[in-house]
mmCIF file of C-alpha atoms and ligand atoms in Angstrom:
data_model
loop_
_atom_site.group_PDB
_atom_site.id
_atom_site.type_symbol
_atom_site.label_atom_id
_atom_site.label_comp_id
_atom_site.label_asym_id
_atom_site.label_seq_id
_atom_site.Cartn_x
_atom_site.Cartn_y
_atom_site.Cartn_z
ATOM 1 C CA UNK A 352 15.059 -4.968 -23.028
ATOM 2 C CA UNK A 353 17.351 -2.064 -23.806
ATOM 3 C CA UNK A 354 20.789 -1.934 -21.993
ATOM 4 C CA UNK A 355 21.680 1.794 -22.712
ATOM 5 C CA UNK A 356 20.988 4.545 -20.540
ATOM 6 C CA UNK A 357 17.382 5.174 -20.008
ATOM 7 C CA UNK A 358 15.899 8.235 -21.907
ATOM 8 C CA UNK A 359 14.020 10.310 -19.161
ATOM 9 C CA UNK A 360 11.704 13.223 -20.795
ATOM 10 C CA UNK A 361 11.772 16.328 -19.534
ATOM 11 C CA UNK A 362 8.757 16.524 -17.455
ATOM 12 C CA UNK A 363 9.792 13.453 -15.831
ATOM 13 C CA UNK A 364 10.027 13.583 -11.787
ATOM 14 C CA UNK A 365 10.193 10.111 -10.699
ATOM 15 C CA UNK A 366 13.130 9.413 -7.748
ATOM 16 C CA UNK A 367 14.333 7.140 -10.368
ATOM 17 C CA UNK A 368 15.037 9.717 -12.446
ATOM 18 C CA UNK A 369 16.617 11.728 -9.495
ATOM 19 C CA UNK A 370 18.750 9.088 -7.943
ATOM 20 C CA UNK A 371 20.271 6.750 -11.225
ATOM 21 C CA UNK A 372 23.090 8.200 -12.181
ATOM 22 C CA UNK A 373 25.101 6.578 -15.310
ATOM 23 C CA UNK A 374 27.596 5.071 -12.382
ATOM 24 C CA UNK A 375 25.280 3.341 -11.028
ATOM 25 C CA UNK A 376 23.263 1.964 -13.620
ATOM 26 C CA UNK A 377 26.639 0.898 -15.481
ATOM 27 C CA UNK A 378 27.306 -0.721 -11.930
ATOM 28 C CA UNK A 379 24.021 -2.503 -11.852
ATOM 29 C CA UNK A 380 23.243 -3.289 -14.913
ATOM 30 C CA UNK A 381 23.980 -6.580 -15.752
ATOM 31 C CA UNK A 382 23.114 -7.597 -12.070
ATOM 32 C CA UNK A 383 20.758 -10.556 -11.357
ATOM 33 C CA UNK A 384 19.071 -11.563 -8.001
ATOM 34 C CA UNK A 385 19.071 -15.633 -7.415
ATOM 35 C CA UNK A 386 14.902 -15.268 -7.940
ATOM 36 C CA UNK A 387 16.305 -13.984 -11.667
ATOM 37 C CA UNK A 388 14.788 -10.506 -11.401
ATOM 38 C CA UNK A 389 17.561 -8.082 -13.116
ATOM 39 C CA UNK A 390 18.294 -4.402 -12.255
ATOM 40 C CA UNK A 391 16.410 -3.705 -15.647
ATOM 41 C CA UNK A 392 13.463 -4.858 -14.274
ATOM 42 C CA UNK A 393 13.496 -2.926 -11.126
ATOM 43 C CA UNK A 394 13.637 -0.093 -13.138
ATOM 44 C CA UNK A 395 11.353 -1.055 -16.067
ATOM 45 C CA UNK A 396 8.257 0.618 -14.415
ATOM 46 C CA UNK A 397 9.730 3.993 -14.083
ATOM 47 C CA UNK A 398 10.500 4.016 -17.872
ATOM 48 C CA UNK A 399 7.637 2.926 -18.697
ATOM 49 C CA UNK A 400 5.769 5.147 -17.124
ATOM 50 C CA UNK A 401 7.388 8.787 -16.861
ATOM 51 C CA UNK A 402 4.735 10.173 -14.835
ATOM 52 C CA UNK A 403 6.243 7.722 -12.117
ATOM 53 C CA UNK A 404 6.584 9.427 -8.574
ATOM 54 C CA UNK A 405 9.289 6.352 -7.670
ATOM 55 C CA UNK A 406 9.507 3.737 -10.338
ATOM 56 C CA UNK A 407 11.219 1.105 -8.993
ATOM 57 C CA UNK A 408 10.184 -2.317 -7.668
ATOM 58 C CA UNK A 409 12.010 -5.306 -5.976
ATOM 59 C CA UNK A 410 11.449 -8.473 -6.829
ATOM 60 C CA UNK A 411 12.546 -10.315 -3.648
ATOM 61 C CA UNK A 412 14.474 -9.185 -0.576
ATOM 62 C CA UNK A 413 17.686 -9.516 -2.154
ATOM 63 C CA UNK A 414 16.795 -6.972 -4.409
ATOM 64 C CA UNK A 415 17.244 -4.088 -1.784
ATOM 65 C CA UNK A 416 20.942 -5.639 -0.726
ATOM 66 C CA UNK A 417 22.051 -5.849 -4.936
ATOM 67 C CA UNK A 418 20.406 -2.644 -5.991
ATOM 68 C CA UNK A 419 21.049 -0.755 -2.891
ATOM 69 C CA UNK A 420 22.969 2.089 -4.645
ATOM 70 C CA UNK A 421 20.127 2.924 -6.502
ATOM 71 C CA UNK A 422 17.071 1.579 -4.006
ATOM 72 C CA UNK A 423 19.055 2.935 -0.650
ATOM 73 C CA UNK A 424 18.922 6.613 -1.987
ATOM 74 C CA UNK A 425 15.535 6.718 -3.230
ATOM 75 C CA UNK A 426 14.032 4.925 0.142
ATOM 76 C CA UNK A 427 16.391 7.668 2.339
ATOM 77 C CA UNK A 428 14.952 10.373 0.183
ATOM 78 C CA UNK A 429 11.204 9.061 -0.181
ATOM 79 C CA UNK A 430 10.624 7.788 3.959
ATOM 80 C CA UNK A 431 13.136 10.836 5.245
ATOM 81 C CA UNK A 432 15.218 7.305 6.284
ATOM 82 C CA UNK A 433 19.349 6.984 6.665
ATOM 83 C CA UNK A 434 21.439 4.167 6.898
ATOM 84 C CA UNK A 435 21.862 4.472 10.230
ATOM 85 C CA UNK A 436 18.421 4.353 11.079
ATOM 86 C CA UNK A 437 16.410 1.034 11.854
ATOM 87 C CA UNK A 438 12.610 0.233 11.869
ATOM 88 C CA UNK A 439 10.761 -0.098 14.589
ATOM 89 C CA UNK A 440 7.389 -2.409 14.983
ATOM 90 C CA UNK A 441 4.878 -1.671 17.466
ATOM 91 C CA UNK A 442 1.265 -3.189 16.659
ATOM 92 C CA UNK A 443 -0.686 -2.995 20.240
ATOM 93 C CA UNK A 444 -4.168 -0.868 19.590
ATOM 94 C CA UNK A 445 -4.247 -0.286 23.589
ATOM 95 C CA UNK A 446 -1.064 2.219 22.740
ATOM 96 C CA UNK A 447 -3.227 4.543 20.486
ATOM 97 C CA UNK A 448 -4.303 7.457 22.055
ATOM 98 C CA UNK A 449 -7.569 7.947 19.817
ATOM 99 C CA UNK A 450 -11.811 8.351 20.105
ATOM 100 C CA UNK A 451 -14.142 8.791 17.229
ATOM 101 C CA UNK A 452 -13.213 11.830 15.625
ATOM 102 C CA UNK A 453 -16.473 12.361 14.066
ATOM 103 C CA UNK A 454 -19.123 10.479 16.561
ATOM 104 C CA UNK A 455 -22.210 12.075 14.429
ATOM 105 C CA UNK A 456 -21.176 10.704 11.450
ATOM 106 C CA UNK A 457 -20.909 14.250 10.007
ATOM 107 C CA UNK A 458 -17.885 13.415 7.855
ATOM 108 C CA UNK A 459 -16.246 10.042 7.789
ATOM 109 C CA UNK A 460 -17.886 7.978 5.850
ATOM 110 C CA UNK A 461 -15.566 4.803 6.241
ATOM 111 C CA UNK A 462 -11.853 4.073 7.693
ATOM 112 C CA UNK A 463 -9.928 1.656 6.388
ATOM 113 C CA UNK A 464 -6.550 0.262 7.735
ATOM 114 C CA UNK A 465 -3.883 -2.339 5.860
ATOM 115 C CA UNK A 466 -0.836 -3.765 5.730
ATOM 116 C CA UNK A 467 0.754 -5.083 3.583
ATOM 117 C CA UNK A 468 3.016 -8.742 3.727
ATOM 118 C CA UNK A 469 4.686 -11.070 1.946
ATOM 119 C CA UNK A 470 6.003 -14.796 2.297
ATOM 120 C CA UNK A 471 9.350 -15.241 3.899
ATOM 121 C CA UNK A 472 11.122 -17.512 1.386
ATOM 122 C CA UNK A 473 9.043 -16.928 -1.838
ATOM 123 C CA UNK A 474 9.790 -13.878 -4.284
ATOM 124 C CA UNK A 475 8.327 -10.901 -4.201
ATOM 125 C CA UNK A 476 5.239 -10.703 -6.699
ATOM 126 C CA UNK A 477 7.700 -9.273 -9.324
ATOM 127 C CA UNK A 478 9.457 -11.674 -9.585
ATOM 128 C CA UNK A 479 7.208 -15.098 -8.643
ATOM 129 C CA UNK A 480 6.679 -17.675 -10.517
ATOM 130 C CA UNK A 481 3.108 -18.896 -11.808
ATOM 131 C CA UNK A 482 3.666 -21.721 -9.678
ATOM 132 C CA UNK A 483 5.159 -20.015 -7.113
ATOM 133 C CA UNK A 484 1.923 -17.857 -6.699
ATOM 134 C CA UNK A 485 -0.339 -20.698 -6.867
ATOM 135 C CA UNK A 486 1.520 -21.994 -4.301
ATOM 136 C CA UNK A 487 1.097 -18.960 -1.954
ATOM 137 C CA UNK A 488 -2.794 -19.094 -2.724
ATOM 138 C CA UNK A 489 -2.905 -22.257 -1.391
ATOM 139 C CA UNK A 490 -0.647 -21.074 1.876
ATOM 140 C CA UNK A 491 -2.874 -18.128 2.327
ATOM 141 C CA UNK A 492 -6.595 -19.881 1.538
ATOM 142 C CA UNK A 493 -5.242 -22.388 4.491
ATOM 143 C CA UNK A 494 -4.433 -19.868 6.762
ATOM 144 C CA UNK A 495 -7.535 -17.946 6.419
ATOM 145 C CA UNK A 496 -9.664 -21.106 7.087
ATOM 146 C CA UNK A 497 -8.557 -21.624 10.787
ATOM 147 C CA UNK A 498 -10.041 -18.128 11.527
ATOM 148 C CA UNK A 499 -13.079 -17.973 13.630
ATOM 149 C CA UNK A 500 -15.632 -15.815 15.106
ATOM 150 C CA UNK A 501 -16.166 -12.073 13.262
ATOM 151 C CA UNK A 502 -12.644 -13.428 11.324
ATOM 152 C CA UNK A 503 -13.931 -16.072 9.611
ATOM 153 C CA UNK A 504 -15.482 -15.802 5.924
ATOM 154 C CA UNK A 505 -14.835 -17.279 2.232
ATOM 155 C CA UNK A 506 -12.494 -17.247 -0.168
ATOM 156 C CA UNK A 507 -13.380 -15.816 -4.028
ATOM 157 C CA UNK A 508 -10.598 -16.767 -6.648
ATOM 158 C CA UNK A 509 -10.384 -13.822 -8.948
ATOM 159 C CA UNK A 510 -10.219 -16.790 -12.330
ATOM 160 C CA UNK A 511 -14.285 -17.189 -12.959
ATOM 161 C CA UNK A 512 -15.372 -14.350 -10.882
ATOM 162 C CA UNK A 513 -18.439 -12.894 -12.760
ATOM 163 C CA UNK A 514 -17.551 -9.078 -13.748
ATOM 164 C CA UNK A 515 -20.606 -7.724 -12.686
ATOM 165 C CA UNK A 516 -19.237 -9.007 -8.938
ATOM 166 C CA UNK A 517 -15.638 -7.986 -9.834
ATOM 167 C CA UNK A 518 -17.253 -4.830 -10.400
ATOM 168 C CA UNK A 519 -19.258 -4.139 -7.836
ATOM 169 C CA UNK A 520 -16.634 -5.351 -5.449
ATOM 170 C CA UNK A 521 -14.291 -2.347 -6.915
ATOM 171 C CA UNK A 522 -17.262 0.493 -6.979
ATOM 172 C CA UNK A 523 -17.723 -0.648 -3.386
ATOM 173 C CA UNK A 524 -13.916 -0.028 -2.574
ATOM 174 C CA UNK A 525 -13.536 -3.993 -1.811
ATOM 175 C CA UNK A 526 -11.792 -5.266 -4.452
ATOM 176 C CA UNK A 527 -8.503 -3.963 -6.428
ATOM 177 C CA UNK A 528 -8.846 -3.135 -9.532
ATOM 178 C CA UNK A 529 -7.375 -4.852 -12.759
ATOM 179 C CA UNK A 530 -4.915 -3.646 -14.818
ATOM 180 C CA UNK A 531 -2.892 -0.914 -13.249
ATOM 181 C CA UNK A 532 -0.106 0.097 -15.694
ATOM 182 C CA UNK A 533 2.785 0.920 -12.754
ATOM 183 C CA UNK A 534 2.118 -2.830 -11.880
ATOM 184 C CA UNK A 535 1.974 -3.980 -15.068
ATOM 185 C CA UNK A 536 5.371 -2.605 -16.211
ATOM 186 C CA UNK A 537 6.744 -4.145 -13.064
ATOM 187 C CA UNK A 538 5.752 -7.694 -14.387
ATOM 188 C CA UNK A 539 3.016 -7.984 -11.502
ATOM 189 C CA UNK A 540 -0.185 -8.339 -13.497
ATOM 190 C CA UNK A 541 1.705 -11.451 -15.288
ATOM 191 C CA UNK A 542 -0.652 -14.501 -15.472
ATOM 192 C CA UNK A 543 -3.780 -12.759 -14.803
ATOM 193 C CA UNK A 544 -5.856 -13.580 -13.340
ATOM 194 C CA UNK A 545 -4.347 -16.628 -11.665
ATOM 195 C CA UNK A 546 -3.412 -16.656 -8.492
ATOM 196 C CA UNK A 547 -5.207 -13.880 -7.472
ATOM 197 C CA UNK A 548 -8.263 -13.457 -5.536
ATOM 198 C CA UNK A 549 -10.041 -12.069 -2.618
ATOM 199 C CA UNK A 550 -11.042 -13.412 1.428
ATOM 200 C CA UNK A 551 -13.894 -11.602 3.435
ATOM 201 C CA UNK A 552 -15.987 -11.776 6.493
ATOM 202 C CA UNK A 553 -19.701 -11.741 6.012
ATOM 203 C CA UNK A 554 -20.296 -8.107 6.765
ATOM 204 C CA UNK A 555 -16.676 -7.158 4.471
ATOM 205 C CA UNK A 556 -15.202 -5.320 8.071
ATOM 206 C CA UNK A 557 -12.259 -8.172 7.323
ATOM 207 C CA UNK A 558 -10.471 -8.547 4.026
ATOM 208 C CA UNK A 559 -7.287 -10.001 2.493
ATOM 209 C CA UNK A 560 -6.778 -9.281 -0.802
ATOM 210 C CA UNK A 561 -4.277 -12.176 -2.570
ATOM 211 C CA UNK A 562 -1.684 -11.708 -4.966
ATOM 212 C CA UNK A 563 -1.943 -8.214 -5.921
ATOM 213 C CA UNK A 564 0.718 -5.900 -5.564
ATOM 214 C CA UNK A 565 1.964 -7.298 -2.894
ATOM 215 C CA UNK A 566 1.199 -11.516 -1.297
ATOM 216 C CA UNK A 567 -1.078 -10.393 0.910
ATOM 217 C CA UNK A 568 -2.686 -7.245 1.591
ATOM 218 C CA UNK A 569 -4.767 -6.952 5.449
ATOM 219 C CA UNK A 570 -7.594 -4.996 5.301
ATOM 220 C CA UNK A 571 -9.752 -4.087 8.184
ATOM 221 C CA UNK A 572 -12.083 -1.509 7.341
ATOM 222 C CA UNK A 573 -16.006 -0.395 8.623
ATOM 223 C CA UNK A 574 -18.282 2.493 7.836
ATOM 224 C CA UNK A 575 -17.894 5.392 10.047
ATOM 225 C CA UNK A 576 -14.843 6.862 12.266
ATOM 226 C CA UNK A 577 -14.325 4.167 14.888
ATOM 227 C CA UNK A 578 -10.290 3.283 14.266
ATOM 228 C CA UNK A 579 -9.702 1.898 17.413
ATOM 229 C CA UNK A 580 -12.235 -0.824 16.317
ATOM 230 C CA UNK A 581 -10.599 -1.192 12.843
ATOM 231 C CA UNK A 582 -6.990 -1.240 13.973
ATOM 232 C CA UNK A 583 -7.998 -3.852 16.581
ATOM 233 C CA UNK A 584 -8.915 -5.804 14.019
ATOM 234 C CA UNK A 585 -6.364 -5.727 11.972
ATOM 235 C CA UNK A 586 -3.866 -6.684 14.932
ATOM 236 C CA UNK A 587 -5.694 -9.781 15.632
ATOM 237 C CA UNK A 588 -6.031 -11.054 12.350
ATOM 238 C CA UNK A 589 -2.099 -10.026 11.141
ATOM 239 C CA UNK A 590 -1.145 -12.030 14.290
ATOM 240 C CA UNK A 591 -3.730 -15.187 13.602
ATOM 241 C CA UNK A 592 -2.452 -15.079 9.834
ATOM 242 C CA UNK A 593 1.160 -14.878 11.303
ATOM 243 C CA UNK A 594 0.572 -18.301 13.186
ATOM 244 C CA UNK A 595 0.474 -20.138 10.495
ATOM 245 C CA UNK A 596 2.505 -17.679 7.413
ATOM 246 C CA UNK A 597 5.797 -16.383 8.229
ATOM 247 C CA UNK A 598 6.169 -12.938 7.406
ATOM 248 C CA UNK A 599 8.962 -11.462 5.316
ATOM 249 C CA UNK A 600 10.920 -9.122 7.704
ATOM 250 C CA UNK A 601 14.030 -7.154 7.458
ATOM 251 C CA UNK A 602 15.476 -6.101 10.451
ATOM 252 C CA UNK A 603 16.294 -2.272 9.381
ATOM 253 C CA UNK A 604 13.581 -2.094 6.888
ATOM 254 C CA UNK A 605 10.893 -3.961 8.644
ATOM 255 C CA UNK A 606 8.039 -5.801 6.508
ATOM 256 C CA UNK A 607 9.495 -5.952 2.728
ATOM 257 C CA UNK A 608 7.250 -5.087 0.249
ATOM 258 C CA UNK A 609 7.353 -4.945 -3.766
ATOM 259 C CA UNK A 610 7.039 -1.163 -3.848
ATOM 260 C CA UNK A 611 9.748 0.703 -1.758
ATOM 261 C CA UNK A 612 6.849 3.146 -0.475
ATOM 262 C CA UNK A 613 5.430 0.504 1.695
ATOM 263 C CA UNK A 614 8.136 -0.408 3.087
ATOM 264 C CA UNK A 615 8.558 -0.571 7.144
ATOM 265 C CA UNK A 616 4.988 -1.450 8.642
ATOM 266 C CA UNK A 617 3.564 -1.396 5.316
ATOM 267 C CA UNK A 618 0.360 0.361 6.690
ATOM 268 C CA UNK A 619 -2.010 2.450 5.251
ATOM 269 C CA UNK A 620 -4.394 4.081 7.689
ATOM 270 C CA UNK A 621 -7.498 6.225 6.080
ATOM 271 C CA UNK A 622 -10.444 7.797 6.259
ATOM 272 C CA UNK A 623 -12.863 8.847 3.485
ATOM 273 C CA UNK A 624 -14.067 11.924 4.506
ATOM 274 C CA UNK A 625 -16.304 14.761 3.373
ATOM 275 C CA UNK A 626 -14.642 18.271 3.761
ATOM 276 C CA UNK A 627 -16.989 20.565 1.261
ATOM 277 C CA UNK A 628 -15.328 23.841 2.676
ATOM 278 C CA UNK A 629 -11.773 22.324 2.890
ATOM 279 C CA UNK A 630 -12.430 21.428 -0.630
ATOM 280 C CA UNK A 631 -12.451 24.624 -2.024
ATOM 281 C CA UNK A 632 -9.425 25.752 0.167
ATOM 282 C CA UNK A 633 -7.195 23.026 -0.871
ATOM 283 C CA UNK A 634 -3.887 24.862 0.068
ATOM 284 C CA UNK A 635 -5.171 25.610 3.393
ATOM 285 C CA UNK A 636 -5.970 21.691 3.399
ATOM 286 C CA UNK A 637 -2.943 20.883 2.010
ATOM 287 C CA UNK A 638 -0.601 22.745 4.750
ATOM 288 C CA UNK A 639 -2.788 20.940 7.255
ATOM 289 C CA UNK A 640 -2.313 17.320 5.369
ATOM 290 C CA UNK A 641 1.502 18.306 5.502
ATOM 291 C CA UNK A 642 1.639 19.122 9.214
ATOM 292 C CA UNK A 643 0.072 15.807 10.303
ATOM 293 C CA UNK A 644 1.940 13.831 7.610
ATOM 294 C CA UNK A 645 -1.014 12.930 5.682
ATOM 295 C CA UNK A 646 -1.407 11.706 1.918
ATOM 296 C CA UNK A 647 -4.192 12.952 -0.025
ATOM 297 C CA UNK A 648 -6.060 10.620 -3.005
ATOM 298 C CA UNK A 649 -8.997 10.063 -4.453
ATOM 299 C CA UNK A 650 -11.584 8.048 -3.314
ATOM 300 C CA UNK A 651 -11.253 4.850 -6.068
ATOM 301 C CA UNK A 652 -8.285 4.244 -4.699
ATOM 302 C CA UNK A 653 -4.528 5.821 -5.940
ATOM 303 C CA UNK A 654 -4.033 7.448 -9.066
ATOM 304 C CA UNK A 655 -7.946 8.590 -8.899
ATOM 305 C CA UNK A 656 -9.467 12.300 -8.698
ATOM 306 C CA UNK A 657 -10.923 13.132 -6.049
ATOM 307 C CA UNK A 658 -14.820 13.158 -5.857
ATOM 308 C CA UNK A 659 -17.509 16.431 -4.807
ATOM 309 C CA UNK A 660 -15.351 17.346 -1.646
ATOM 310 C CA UNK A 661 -14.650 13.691 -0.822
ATOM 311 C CA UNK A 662 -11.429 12.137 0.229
ATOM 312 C CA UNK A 663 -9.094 9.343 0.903
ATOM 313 C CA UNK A 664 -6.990 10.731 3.679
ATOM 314 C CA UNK A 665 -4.285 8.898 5.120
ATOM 315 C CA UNK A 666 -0.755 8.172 6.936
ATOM 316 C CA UNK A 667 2.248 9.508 4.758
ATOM 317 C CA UNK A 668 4.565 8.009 7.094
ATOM 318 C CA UNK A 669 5.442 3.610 6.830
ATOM 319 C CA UNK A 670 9.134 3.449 7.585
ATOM 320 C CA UNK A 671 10.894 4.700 10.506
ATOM 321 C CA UNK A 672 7.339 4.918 12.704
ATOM 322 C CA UNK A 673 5.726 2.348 14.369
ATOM 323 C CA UNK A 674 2.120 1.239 13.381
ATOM 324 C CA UNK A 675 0.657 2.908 16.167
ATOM 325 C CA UNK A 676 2.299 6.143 15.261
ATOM 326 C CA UNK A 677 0.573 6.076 11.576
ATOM 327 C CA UNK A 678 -2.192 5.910 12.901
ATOM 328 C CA UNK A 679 -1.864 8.471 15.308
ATOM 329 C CA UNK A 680 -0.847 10.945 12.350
ATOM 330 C CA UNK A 681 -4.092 10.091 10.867
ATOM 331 C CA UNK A 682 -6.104 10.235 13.638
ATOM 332 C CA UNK A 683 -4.757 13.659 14.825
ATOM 333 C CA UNK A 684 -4.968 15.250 11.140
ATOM 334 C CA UNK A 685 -8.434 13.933 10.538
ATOM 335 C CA UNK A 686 -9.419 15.893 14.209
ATOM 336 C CA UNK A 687 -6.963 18.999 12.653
ATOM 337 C CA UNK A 688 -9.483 18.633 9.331
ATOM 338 C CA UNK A 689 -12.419 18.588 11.138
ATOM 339 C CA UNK A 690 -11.883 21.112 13.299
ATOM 340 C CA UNK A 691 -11.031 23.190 10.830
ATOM 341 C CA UNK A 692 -14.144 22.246 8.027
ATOM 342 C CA UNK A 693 -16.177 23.252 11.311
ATOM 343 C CA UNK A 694 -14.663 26.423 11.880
ATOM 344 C CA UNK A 695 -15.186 27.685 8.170
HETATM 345 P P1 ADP B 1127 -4.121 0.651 -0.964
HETATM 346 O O1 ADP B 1127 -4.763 1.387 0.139
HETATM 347 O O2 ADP B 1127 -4.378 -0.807 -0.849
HETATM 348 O O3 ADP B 1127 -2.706 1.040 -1.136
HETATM 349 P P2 ADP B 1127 -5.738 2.076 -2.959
HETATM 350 O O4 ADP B 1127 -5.416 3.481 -2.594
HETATM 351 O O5 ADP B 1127 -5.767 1.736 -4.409
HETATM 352 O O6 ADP B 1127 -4.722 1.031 -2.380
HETATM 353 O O7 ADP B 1127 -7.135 1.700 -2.308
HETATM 354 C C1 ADP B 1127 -7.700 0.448 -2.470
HETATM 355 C C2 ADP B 1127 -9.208 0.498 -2.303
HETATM 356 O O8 ADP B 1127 -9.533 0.804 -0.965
HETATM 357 C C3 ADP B 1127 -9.863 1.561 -3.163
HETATM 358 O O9 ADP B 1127 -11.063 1.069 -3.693
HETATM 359 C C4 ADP B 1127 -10.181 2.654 -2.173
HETATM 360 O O10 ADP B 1127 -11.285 3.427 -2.549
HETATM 361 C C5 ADP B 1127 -10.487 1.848 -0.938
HETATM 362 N N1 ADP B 1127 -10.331 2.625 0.292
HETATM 363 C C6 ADP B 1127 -9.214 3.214 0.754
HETATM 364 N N2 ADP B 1127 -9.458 3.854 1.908
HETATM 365 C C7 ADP B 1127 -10.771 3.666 2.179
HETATM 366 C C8 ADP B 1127 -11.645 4.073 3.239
HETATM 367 N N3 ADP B 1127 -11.192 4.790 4.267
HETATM 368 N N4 ADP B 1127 -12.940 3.704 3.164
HETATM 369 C C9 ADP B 1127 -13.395 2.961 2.137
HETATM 370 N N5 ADP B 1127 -12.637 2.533 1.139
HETATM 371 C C10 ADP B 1127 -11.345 2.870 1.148
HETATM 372 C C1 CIR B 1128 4.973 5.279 -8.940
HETATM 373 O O1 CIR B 1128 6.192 5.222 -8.902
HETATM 374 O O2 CIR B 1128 4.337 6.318 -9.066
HETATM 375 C C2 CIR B 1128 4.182 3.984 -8.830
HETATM 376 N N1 CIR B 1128 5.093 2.892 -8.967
HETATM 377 C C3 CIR B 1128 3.419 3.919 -7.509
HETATM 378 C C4 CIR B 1128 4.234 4.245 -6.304
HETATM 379 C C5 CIR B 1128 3.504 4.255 -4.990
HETATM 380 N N2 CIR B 1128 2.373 3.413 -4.875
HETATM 381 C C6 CIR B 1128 2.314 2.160 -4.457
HETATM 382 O O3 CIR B 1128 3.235 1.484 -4.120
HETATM 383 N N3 CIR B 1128 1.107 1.637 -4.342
#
């Protein structure tokens, strides 16, 4: 790995870019977490990959203590969060103040809520071992197989999956996909496909994806527009899962994650949703999206187009708002967006 300065081009916009300055990087350098992950790791994506909107990973909790010159400023600028301010959990669905939006079924055509979480006292996927990830299957697989009722389902290992399955499980918006090249550069697509692998429920409204980007991923997700149902879902199986896996938790950052983005509740919140005459108005969208705090992607999932007026819109805010508040901000765009497809 080089140890000079990195070479940024110019049309490179990444908050790595922004926030290392050639103080800190001759600060960090040479620094080394007790997992062995190295500042030049952390950063290794972001170089890689100019078109990087953060480009930085940690590999473990320490990471955001060692780095923090570098990873405070970009999290501050990213989640609008100072030092002085400290996360705050709240994860009771009878808080949310929400209905069906769309009780027809005119325009959602699924919601989907995660989180995600990782192992308090293992590294963070950039950083784990081979072993150390086997290991955490093993935690995981157990955990999963006390769950009962709706909860319970079957584990699939990603090693021998068929690809036609694989596939299908990805076109269906189950499964992540293999191979992205921000993870890659961050060392988390090392060993694979060991290690990895996915849990569902019969009817796939309950999923847990394993040793992806981050330990686990939570996913509670259903066709339709009902996210009171999915986010009491979620809640019950985060706090069965919790029973048995400890969660890594930071007090001012709240759940740690491998990707600063996610950091806080580390919850994702969408909707896809049709919005033909939206579509063609996208700045109109787009000031609405903004209001309400939303992100817009396409519908295979981030770093995809979006699809013949079809999107995945969800929660912009993860750190510094509860979980009930991100998915208020969704909810209350996704009535904005409606209202406003209806009016046109
Ligand atoms: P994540 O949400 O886990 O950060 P992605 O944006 O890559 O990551 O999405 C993962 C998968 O979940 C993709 O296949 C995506 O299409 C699917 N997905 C996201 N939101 C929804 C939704 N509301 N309905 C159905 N599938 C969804
Ligand atoms: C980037 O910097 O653009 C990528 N590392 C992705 C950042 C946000 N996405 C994510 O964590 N899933």
């Amino acid at each position: 790995m080089d140890n000079s300065f990195p070479v940024f081009e110019s049309d490179c916009h990444s908050l790595l870019r922004r926030h290392l300055t050639r103080d800190i990087f001759d600060t960090l350098r040479d620094c080394i977490t007790g997992s062995g992950y190295t500042f030049l790791q952390a950063i290794q994506s972001g170089i890689v990959n100019q078109d990087s909107s953060i480009g930085v990973y940690a590999g473990d909790a320490e990471s955001y203590q060692l780095f923090s010159e570098l990873f405070t400023p970009i999290i501050a600028d990213y989640h609008g969060f100072s030092t002085a301010d400290t996360h705050l959990s709240h994860l009771d669905p009878s808080a949310l103040k929400v209905q069906n939006p769309d009780p027809e079924n005119r325009y959602i055509l699924s919601t989907r809520i995660r989180v995600g979480r990782n192992i308090d006292g293992m590294p963070l996927g950039p950083a784990v071992s081979r072993y150390q990830r086997r290991v955490i299957e093993e935690q995981v697989v157990a955990a999963v197989s006390n769950l009962t009722g709706k909860l319970s389902g079957t584990y699939f290992p990603l090693s021998g999956m068929d690809e036609e399955t694989q596939h299908r499980l990805i076109e269906d918006h189950f499964l992540f996909k293999e191979g992205d090249r921000f993870l890659d550069a961050a060392g988390l697509n090392r060993d694979w496909p060991d290690g990895r692998g996915i849990f569902h429920n019969t009817d796939k409204t309950f999923l847990l994806w394993v040793n992806e980007e981050d330990q686990l991923r939570i996913i509670s997700m259903q066709p339709g527009g009902d996210i009171k149902t999915v986010f009491s879902r979620l809640m019950t199986a985060v706090s069965e899962i919790e029973k048995s896996i400890p969660f890594l938790y930071d007090q001012r950052l709240g759940y740690l994650t491998s990707c600063p983005t996610n950091l806080g509740t580390a919850m994702r919140a969408s909707v896809h949703i049709r919005l033909p005459k939206l579509a063609v108005k996208r700045t109109e969208m787009k000031q609405i999206t903004d209001t309400y705090h939303l992100q817009i992607r396409g519908i295979h999932g981030e770093h995809s187009e979006d699809e013949s007026g079809i999107y995945d819109i969800s929660n912009g805010r993860r750190l510094g708002v509860t979980e009930v508040e991100c998915v208020q901000d969704m909810y209350d765009g996704v009535v904005a967006l409606i209202k406003r497809e209806e009016e046109l």
